[in-house]
CSV table of C-alpha atoms in Angstrom, one decimal:
chain,number,residue,atom,x,y,z
A,1,MET,CA,-134.8,8.1,-87.1
A,2,PRO,CA,-133.7,5.9,-84.2
A,3,ASN,CA,-132.1,2.6,-85.1
A,4,MET,CA,-133.1,-0.8,-83.7
A,5,LEU,CA,-130.9,-0.6,-80.6
A,6,GLN,CA,-131.8,3.0,-79.8
A,7,LYS,CA,-135.5,2.1,-79.8
A,8,ASN,CA,-134.8,-0.7,-77.3
A,9,PHE,CA,-132.2,1.1,-75.1
A,10,SER,CA,-133.3,4.7,-74.5
A,11,MET,CA,-129.9,5.8,-73.0
A,12,ILE,CA,-128.1,5.3,-76.4
A,13,ARG,CA,-127.3,8.7,-77.8
A,14,THR,CA,-127.3,9.9,-81.4
A,15,ARG,CA,-124.2,10.5,-83.5
A,16,GLU,CA,-124.7,14.2,-83.4
A,17,GLU,CA,-124.8,14.2,-79.6
A,18,LEU,CA,-121.6,12.3,-79.3
A,19,LEU,CA,-119.8,14.5,-81.8
A,20,ASN,CA,-120.9,17.6,-80.1
A,21,GLU,CA,-119.6,16.4,-76.7
A,22,ILE,CA,-116.3,15.4,-78.3
A,23,SER,CA,-115.9,18.7,-80.0
A,24,ARG,CA,-116.5,20.7,-76.8
A,25,ASN,CA,-113.7,18.8,-74.9
A,26,ASP,CA,-110.1,19.4,-75.9
A,27,GLN,CA,-108.9,16.1,-74.5
A,28,LEU,CA,-111.7,14.0,-76.1
A,29,ARG,CA,-111.2,15.8,-79.4
A,30,SER,CA,-107.5,15.0,-79.3
A,31,ILE,CA,-108.1,11.3,-78.7
A,32,TYR,CA,-110.8,11.2,-81.4
A,33,HIS,CA,-108.5,12.7,-84.1
A,34,ASP,CA,-105.7,10.3,-83.2
A,35,TRP,CA,-107.9,7.5,-84.6
A,36,ASN,CA,-108.2,6.9,-88.3
A,37,GLU,CA,-111.5,7.2,-90.1
A,38,ASP,CA,-112.5,3.5,-89.8
A,39,GLN,CA,-111.7,3.6,-86.1
A,40,GLN,CA,-113.7,6.8,-85.6
A,41,ASN,CA,-116.7,5.2,-87.3
A,42,GLU,CA,-116.4,1.9,-85.4
A,43,PHE,CA,-116.4,3.9,-82.1
A,44,LEU,CA,-119.4,6.0,-83.1
A,45,ASP,CA,-121.3,2.9,-84.4
A,46,PHE,CA,-121.3,0.9,-81.3
A,47,CYS,CA,-121.9,4.0,-79.0
A,48,THR,CA,-124.9,4.9,-81.1
A,49,GLY,CA,-126.3,1.4,-81.6
A,50,VAL,CA,-125.7,1.2,-85.4
A,51,LYS,CA,-123.6,-1.9,-84.4
A,52,GLY,CA,-123.8,-3.9,-81.3
A,53,VAL,CA,-121.2,-3.6,-78.6
A,54,LYS,CA,-118.3,-6.1,-78.4
A,55,ILE,CA,-118.8,-7.8,-75.1
A,56,LEU,CA,-115.2,-9.0,-75.1
A,57,TYR,CA,-113.8,-5.5,-74.9
A,58,ASP,CA,-112.0,-5.5,-71.7
A,59,ALA,CA,-113.9,-2.7,-69.9
A,60,PHE,CA,-117.3,-4.0,-71.1
A,61,PHE,CA,-116.6,-7.6,-70.0
A,62,LYS,CA,-115.3,-6.5,-66.6
A,63,GLU,CA,-118.3,-4.2,-66.1
A,64,VAL,CA,-120.7,-7.1,-66.7
A,65,MET,CA,-118.9,-10.2,-65.4
A,66,ASP,CA,-116.9,-9.0,-62.4
A,67,PRO,CA,-116.9,-12.1,-60.2
A,68,ALA,CA,-116.2,-10.0,-57.1
A,69,ALA,CA,-119.2,-7.8,-57.7
A,70,VAL,CA,-121.7,-10.1,-59.5
A,71,PRO,CA,-120.4,-13.7,-58.9
A,72,GLU,CA,-123.8,-15.2,-59.8
A,73,ARG,CA,-123.3,-14.4,-63.5
A,74,LEU,CA,-120.0,-16.2,-63.8
A,75,ASN,CA,-121.5,-19.0,-61.6
A,76,GLU,CA,-124.2,-19.5,-64.1
A,77,LEU,CA,-121.9,-19.4,-67.1
A,78,LEU,CA,-119.4,-21.9,-65.6
A,79,SER,CA,-122.2,-24.2,-64.4
A,80,LEU,CA,-123.4,-24.5,-68.0
A,81,ILE,CA,-119.9,-24.9,-69.4
A,82,LEU,CA,-118.9,-27.6,-66.9
A,83,ASN,CA,-122.3,-29.3,-66.7
A,84,GLN,CA,-122.3,-29.0,-62.9
A,85,LYS,CA,-123.4,-26.5,-60.3
A,86,ILE,CA,-120.7,-24.0,-59.7
A,87,ARG,CA,-120.5,-21.4,-56.9
A,88,ILE,CA,-117.5,-19.0,-56.7
A,89,LEU,CA,-116.3,-18.6,-53.1
A,90,ASN,CA,-113.3,-16.3,-53.7
A,91,VAL,CA,-111.4,-14.5,-56.4
A,92,LEU,CA,-107.7,-15.2,-56.0
A,93,PRO,CA,-104.8,-13.1,-57.1
A,94,ASN,CA,-103.3,-14.5,-60.3
A,95,GLU,CA,-99.8,-15.7,-59.7
A,96,SER,CA,-99.2,-17.6,-62.9
A,97,PRO,CA,-96.0,-16.5,-64.7
A,98,HIS,CA,-97.5,-16.8,-68.1
A,99,ILE,CA,-99.6,-13.7,-67.5
A,100,ALA,CA,-96.6,-11.4,-67.4
A,101,GLU,CA,-95.2,-12.9,-70.6
A,102,GLU,CA,-98.3,-13.3,-72.7
A,103,THR,CA,-100.9,-10.6,-71.8
A,104,SER,CA,-101.1,-9.2,-75.3
A,105,LEU,CA,-103.6,-11.8,-76.5
A,106,VAL,CA,-105.5,-12.2,-73.3
A,107,ILE,CA,-108.7,-10.3,-72.5
A,108,MET,CA,-109.3,-11.7,-69.1
A,109,ASP,CA,-107.6,-14.2,-66.9
A,110,ILE,CA,-108.9,-14.8,-63.4
A,111,VAL,CA,-108.5,-17.6,-60.8
A,112,VAL,CA,-111.5,-18.4,-58.6
A,113,GLU,CA,-111.9,-20.7,-55.7
A,114,LEU,CA,-115.2,-22.7,-55.8
A,115,GLU,CA,-117.4,-23.6,-53.0
A,116,ASN,CA,-115.9,-27.1,-52.7
A,117,ARG,CA,-112.4,-25.5,-52.7
A,118,SER,CA,-111.6,-26.5,-56.3
A,119,LEU,CA,-109.8,-23.9,-58.4
A,120,ALA,CA,-110.8,-22.6,-61.8
A,121,ASN,CA,-108.7,-20.6,-64.2
A,122,ILE,CA,-111.0,-18.7,-66.7
A,123,GLU,CA,-109.3,-17.1,-69.6
A,124,ILE,CA,-110.5,-15.3,-72.7
A,125,GLN,CA,-108.1,-15.0,-75.6
A,126,ARG,CA,-108.5,-12.4,-78.3
A,127,GLN,CA,-106.4,-14.4,-80.8
A,128,GLY,CA,-105.9,-18.1,-80.0
A,129,TYR,CA,-102.3,-18.9,-79.2
A,130,MET,CA,-100.5,-21.5,-81.2
A,131,PHE,CA,-100.1,-24.9,-79.4
A,132,PRO,CA,-103.3,-24.4,-77.4
A,133,GLY,CA,-103.2,-27.9,-75.8
A,134,GLN,CA,-99.6,-27.6,-74.5
A,135,ARG,CA,-100.3,-24.1,-73.1
A,136,ALA,CA,-103.6,-25.2,-71.4
A,137,ALA,CA,-101.7,-28.2,-69.8
A,138,CYS,CA,-99.1,-25.9,-68.4
A,139,TYR,CA,-101.7,-23.5,-67.0
A,140,SER,CA,-103.5,-26.4,-65.4
A,141,ALA,CA,-100.3,-27.8,-63.9
A,142,ASP,CA,-99.4,-24.4,-62.6
A,143,LEU,CA,-102.9,-24.2,-60.9
A,144,LEU,CA,-102.6,-27.6,-59.4
A,145,LEU,CA,-99.2,-26.9,-58.0
A,146,ARG,CA,-100.5,-23.6,-56.6
A,147,GLN,CA,-103.3,-25.5,-54.8
A,148,TYR,CA,-100.9,-28.1,-53.5
A,149,LYS,CA,-98.5,-25.5,-52.0
A,150,ARG,CA,-101.4,-23.6,-50.4
A,151,ILE,CA,-102.9,-26.6,-48.8
A,152,ARG,CA,-99.6,-27.9,-47.4
A,153,SER,CA,-98.9,-24.4,-46.0
A,154,GLU,CA,-102.4,-24.3,-44.4
A,155,LYS,CA,-101.9,-27.7,-42.8
A,156,ASN,CA,-98.5,-26.8,-41.5
A,157,LYS,CA,-99.7,-23.7,-39.9
A,158,ALA,CA,-102.6,-25.6,-38.3
A,159,GLY,CA,-100.2,-28.3,-37.1
A,160,ARG,CA,-102.1,-30.9,-39.1
A,161,LYS,CA,-100.8,-33.7,-41.4
A,162,PHE,CA,-101.1,-33.1,-45.1
A,163,SER,CA,-103.1,-35.6,-47.1
A,164,TYR,CA,-103.5,-35.8,-50.9
A,165,ARG,CA,-107.3,-36.3,-50.4
A,166,ASP,CA,-107.4,-32.6,-49.6
A,167,ILE,CA,-106.3,-31.7,-53.1
A,168,LYS,CA,-109.4,-30.8,-55.2
A,169,LYS,CA,-109.9,-30.6,-58.9
A,170,VAL,CA,-108.6,-27.7,-61.0
A,171,TYR,CA,-110.5,-26.5,-64.1
A,172,THR,CA,-109.0,-24.6,-67.0
A,173,ILE,CA,-111.7,-22.9,-69.1
A,174,ILE,CA,-110.5,-21.0,-72.2
A,175,PHE,CA,-112.7,-18.9,-74.5
A,176,TYR,CA,-111.3,-17.9,-77.9
A,177,ASP,CA,-112.6,-14.9,-79.8
A,178,LYS,CA,-110.6,-16.2,-82.8
A,179,SER,CA,-109.8,-19.8,-82.2
A,180,PRO,CA,-106.6,-21.7,-83.2
A,181,MET,CA,-106.7,-23.6,-86.5
A,182,GLU,CA,-107.1,-27.0,-84.7
A,183,PHE,CA,-110.6,-26.1,-83.6
A,184,HIS,CA,-111.8,-25.4,-87.2
A,185,GLN,CA,-111.5,-29.1,-87.9
A,186,PHE,CA,-114.7,-29.4,-85.8
A,187,PRO,CA,-117.0,-26.7,-87.3
A,188,ASN,CA,-120.1,-28.1,-85.6
A,189,ASP,CA,-118.8,-28.1,-82.0
A,190,CYS,CA,-119.0,-25.1,-79.7
A,191,ILE,CA,-117.5,-26.6,-76.6
A,192,HIS,CA,-114.7,-29.2,-76.2
A,193,ARG,CA,-114.5,-30.7,-72.7
A,194,ALA,CA,-111.5,-32.8,-71.7
A,195,ARG,CA,-110.2,-34.8,-68.7
A,196,HIS,CA,-107.7,-37.6,-68.2
A,197,LYS,CA,-108.8,-41.2,-68.1
A,198,THR,CA,-107.3,-44.6,-68.4
A,199,ASP,CA,-107.5,-46.9,-71.4
A,200,THR,CA,-109.1,-49.7,-69.3
A,201,GLY,CA,-112.0,-47.7,-67.9
A,202,LEU,CA,-110.4,-47.6,-64.4
A,203,GLU,CA,-111.9,-44.6,-62.6
A,204,ILE,CA,-109.1,-42.6,-61.0
A,205,ASN,CA,-109.3,-39.0,-60.1
A,206,LEU,CA,-106.5,-37.2,-61.9
A,207,LEU,CA,-107.9,-33.8,-60.9
A,208,GLN,CA,-107.4,-31.8,-64.1
A,209,GLU,CA,-110.3,-30.9,-66.4
A,210,TYR,CA,-110.5,-28.5,-69.3
A,211,ALA,CA,-113.1,-26.7,-71.4
A,212,PHE,CA,-112.3,-24.9,-74.7
A,213,VAL,CA,-114.9,-22.6,-76.2
A,214,PRO,CA,-114.2,-21.3,-79.8
A,215,LEU,CA,-116.6,-18.3,-79.9
A,216,ASP,CA,-115.9,-17.6,-83.6
A,217,ILE,CA,-117.2,-21.1,-84.4
A,218,CYS,CA,-120.2,-20.6,-82.1
A,219,ARG,CA,-121.1,-17.5,-84.1
A,220,LYS,CA,-121.3,-19.5,-87.3
A,221,ILE,CA,-123.2,-22.4,-85.7
A,222,LEU,CA,-125.8,-20.1,-84.0
A,223,HIS,CA,-126.1,-17.7,-87.0
A,224,ASN,CA,-129.0,-19.5,-88.7
A,225,LYS,CA,-130.8,-21.0,-85.7
A,226,ASP,CA,-132.9,-19.8,-82.8
A,227,ILE,CA,-131.6,-19.5,-79.2
A,228,ASN,CA,-132.9,-22.8,-77.6
A,229,SER,CA,-131.1,-22.9,-74.3
A,230,LYS,CA,-129.5,-20.8,-71.6
A,231,LEU,CA,-126.1,-22.0,-72.7
A,232,GLU,CA,-126.7,-20.9,-76.3
A,233,ALA,CA,-127.9,-17.6,-74.9
A,234,TRP,CA,-124.6,-17.1,-73.1
A,235,LEU,CA,-122.6,-18.1,-76.2
A,236,VAL,CA,-124.6,-15.5,-78.3
A,237,PHE,CA,-124.0,-12.8,-75.6
A,238,LEU,CA,-120.3,-13.4,-75.7
A,239,SER,CA,-119.8,-13.9,-79.4
A,240,SER,CA,-122.2,-11.7,-81.3
A,241,ASP,CA,-122.4,-7.9,-81.8
A,242,ASP,CA,-125.3,-8.1,-84.3
A,243,PRO,CA,-128.1,-5.7,-83.2
A,244,GLU,CA,-130.8,-8.1,-84.3
A,245,TRP,CA,-129.3,-10.9,-82.2
A,246,ILE,CA,-128.9,-8.5,-79.2
A,247,ILE,CA,-132.7,-7.7,-79.4
A,248,ARG,CA,-133.7,-11.3,-79.9
A,249,LEU,CA,-131.5,-12.4,-76.9
A,250,SER,CA,-132.8,-9.5,-74.7
A,251,GLU,CA,-136.4,-10.5,-75.4
A,252,LYS,CA,-136.0,-14.2,-74.9
A,253,TYR,CA,-133.8,-13.9,-71.8
A,254,PRO,CA,-134.4,-10.5,-70.1
A,255,GLN,CA,-131.4,-10.9,-67.8
A,256,PHE,CA,-129.1,-10.1,-70.8
A,257,ARG,CA,-131.0,-6.9,-71.4
A,258,THR,CA,-129.8,-5.8,-67.9
A,259,TYR,CA,-126.2,-6.6,-68.9
A,260,TYR,CA,-126.5,-4.5,-72.1
A,261,GLU,CA,-128.1,-1.6,-70.2
A,262,GLU,CA,-125.1,-1.6,-67.9
A,263,ILE,CA,-122.8,-1.4,-70.9
A,264,TYR,CA,-124.7,1.4,-72.6
A,265,MET,CA,-124.8,3.3,-69.3
A,266,LEU,CA,-121.0,3.0,-69.4
A,267,CYS,CA,-121.0,4.5,-72.9
A,268,LEU,CA,-122.5,7.7,-71.4
A,269,ASN,CA,-119.1,8.3,-69.7
A,270,MET,CA,-117.4,9.6,-72.8
A,271,GLU,CA,-114.0,10.1,-71.3
A,272,LYS,CA,-113.9,6.5,-69.9
A,273,VAL,CA,-115.3,4.8,-73.0
A,274,MET,CA,-112.9,6.7,-75.3
A,275,SER,CA,-110.0,5.8,-73.2
A,276,MET,CA,-111.1,2.2,-73.1
A,277,PHE,CA,-111.5,2.2,-76.9
A,278,SER,CA,-108.0,3.6,-77.4
A,279,LYS,CA,-106.6,0.9,-75.2
A,280,GLU,CA,-108.4,-1.8,-77.2
A,281,LEU,CA,-106.9,-0.4,-80.4
A,282,GLN,CA,-103.5,-0.6,-78.9
A,283,GLU,CA,-104.1,-4.2,-77.7
A,284,LEU,CA,-105.4,-5.2,-81.1
A,285,ASP,CA,-102.2,-3.9,-82.7
A,286,ARG,CA,-100.1,-5.8,-80.2
A,287,ASN,CA,-102.3,-8.9,-80.8
A,288,THR,CA,-101.6,-8.7,-84.5
A,289,VAL,CA,-97.9,-8.3,-84.0
A,290,GLN,CA,-97.7,-11.1,-81.4
A,291,TYR,CA,-99.7,-13.4,-83.6
A,292,MET,CA,-97.5,-12.6,-86.6
A,293,ILE,CA,-94.4,-13.3,-84.5
A,294,ASP,CA,-95.8,-16.6,-83.4
A,295,THR,CA,-96.8,-17.6,-86.9
A,296,MET,CA,-93.4,-16.5,-88.4
A,297,GLN,CA,-91.6,-18.4,-85.6
A,298,ASP,CA,-93.6,-21.5,-86.3
A,299,GLU,CA,-92.7,-21.2,-90.0
A,300,ILE,CA,-89.1,-20.7,-89.2
A,301,ASP,CA,-89.1,-23.7,-87.0
A,302,LYS,CA,-90.7,-25.8,-89.7
A,303,GLN,CA,-88.2,-24.5,-92.3
A,304,ARG,CA,-85.4,-25.3,-90.0
A,305,GLN,CA,-86.7,-28.8,-89.5
A,306,ILE,CA,-87.0,-29.3,-93.3
A,307,ILE,CA,-83.4,-28.0,-93.7
A,308,VAL,CA,-82.2,-30.5,-91.0
A,309,GLU,CA,-84.0,-33.3,-92.7
A,310,ARG,CA,-82.6,-32.4,-96.1
A,311,GLU,CA,-79.1,-32.1,-94.7
A,312,ALA,CA,-79.5,-35.5,-93.1
A,313,ALA,CA,-80.8,-36.9,-96.4
A,314,LEU,CA,-77.8,-35.3,-98.3
A,315,SER,CA,-75.4,-36.7,-95.7
A,316,GLN,CA,-76.9,-40.1,-96.2
A,317,GLN,CA,-76.6,-39.7,-100.0
A,318,LYS,CA,-73.0,-38.5,-99.6
A,319,THR,CA,-72.2,-41.5,-97.5
A,320,ALA,CA,-73.9,-43.8,-100.1
A,321,LEU,CA,-71.9,-42.2,-102.9
A,322,LEU,CA,-68.7,-42.6,-101.0
A,323,GLU,CA,-69.5,-46.3,-100.4
A,324,LYS,CA,-70.3,-46.7,-104.1
A,325,GLU,CA,-67.0,-45.0,-105.1
A,326,ALA,CA,-65.1,-47.3,-102.7
A,327,ALA,CA,-66.9,-50.3,-104.2
A,328,LEU,CA,-66.1,-49.1,-107.7
A,329,SER,CA,-62.5,-48.6,-106.7
A,330,GLU,CA,-62.3,-52.1,-105.4
A,331,LYS,CA,-63.8,-53.4,-108.6
A,332,ASP,CA,-61.3,-51.4,-110.6
A,333,GLN,CA,-58.5,-52.9,-108.6
A,334,GLU,CA,-59.9,-56.4,-109.2
A,335,ILE,CA,-60.1,-55.8,-112.9
A,336,LYS,CA,-56.5,-54.6,-113.0
A,337,GLU,CA,-55.4,-57.7,-111.1
A,338,LEU,CA,-57.4,-60.0,-113.5
A,339,LYS,CA,-55.9,-58.2,-116.5
A,340,ALA,CA,-52.4,-58.8,-115.1
A,341,LYS,CA,-53.1,-62.5,-114.6
A,342,LEU,CA,-54.5,-62.7,-118.1
A,343,ALA,CA,-51.4,-61.1,-119.5
A,344,GLN,CA,-49.2,-63.6,-117.6
A,345,LEU,CA,-51.2,-66.5,-119.0
A,346,GLN,CA,-51.0,-65.2,-122.5
């Protein structure tokens, strides 16, 4: 009997059809048997519609949200996140050094130039890094410097004088599949927007703006409510793989049905989707290792700080003891002198 998603998306195949295709192909069969039983079942479940697809899988996300092929989708999402109309003009090569160092937790990281020549860095993290504020500030500074260098170069080539008024805003937008612990102090907030401002209310354009979207918290917030806006629809699309929610979203906002159809058409290419799933499993393992390393390093740093503080306290105590011993020694000497004087008087 067809499940809920098979009834709504006719291209979704049955478990038997998938297993038959895998068994007939030596390469596919080898890949399939390299997975453990839980991984095999997870793959079959999302391909057959028993469970919904995880939109944040790298291949699925790129299929649906490629800004070079379908910029209007990312335009709409960014417009809703940033509360202003956004239109992507170009997709730029990512030159940030943090990409080479920290790709294991990153699903997507792209830099786009907007219609007004502002730049935006959009990143999706599987497992939120530690120190999210510090990292985002560094990403933003890197983006601002990149824009500054590019505009100076363009002005020089054109023989025109550089002006700081030519520098436009830079936006750093980070989505977290599993958000850092700081965000869980705000369990009722799906989006955190930030920009620099003065303590007096003086309006001065400091160029850097941020948006942080903890999708795991969005899942909890939206779980027991209806989808009441286009922004909520996008957050459900990105965060939920619940078949019931997929159907509800597709019925209320048909554009998302198109996106799911594209993904399920991708699932018909068994070689591609199995290769993609194997890559996802490897990335998840790397994520776990990287996160454990970060966590352990943080614990080591904390323990080192405690040791330093204790050593400082012990040093102070030792100094205090030495001072007390010196004082007692002085008093002993005074007593000896008084006893000698007393003996003379007697």
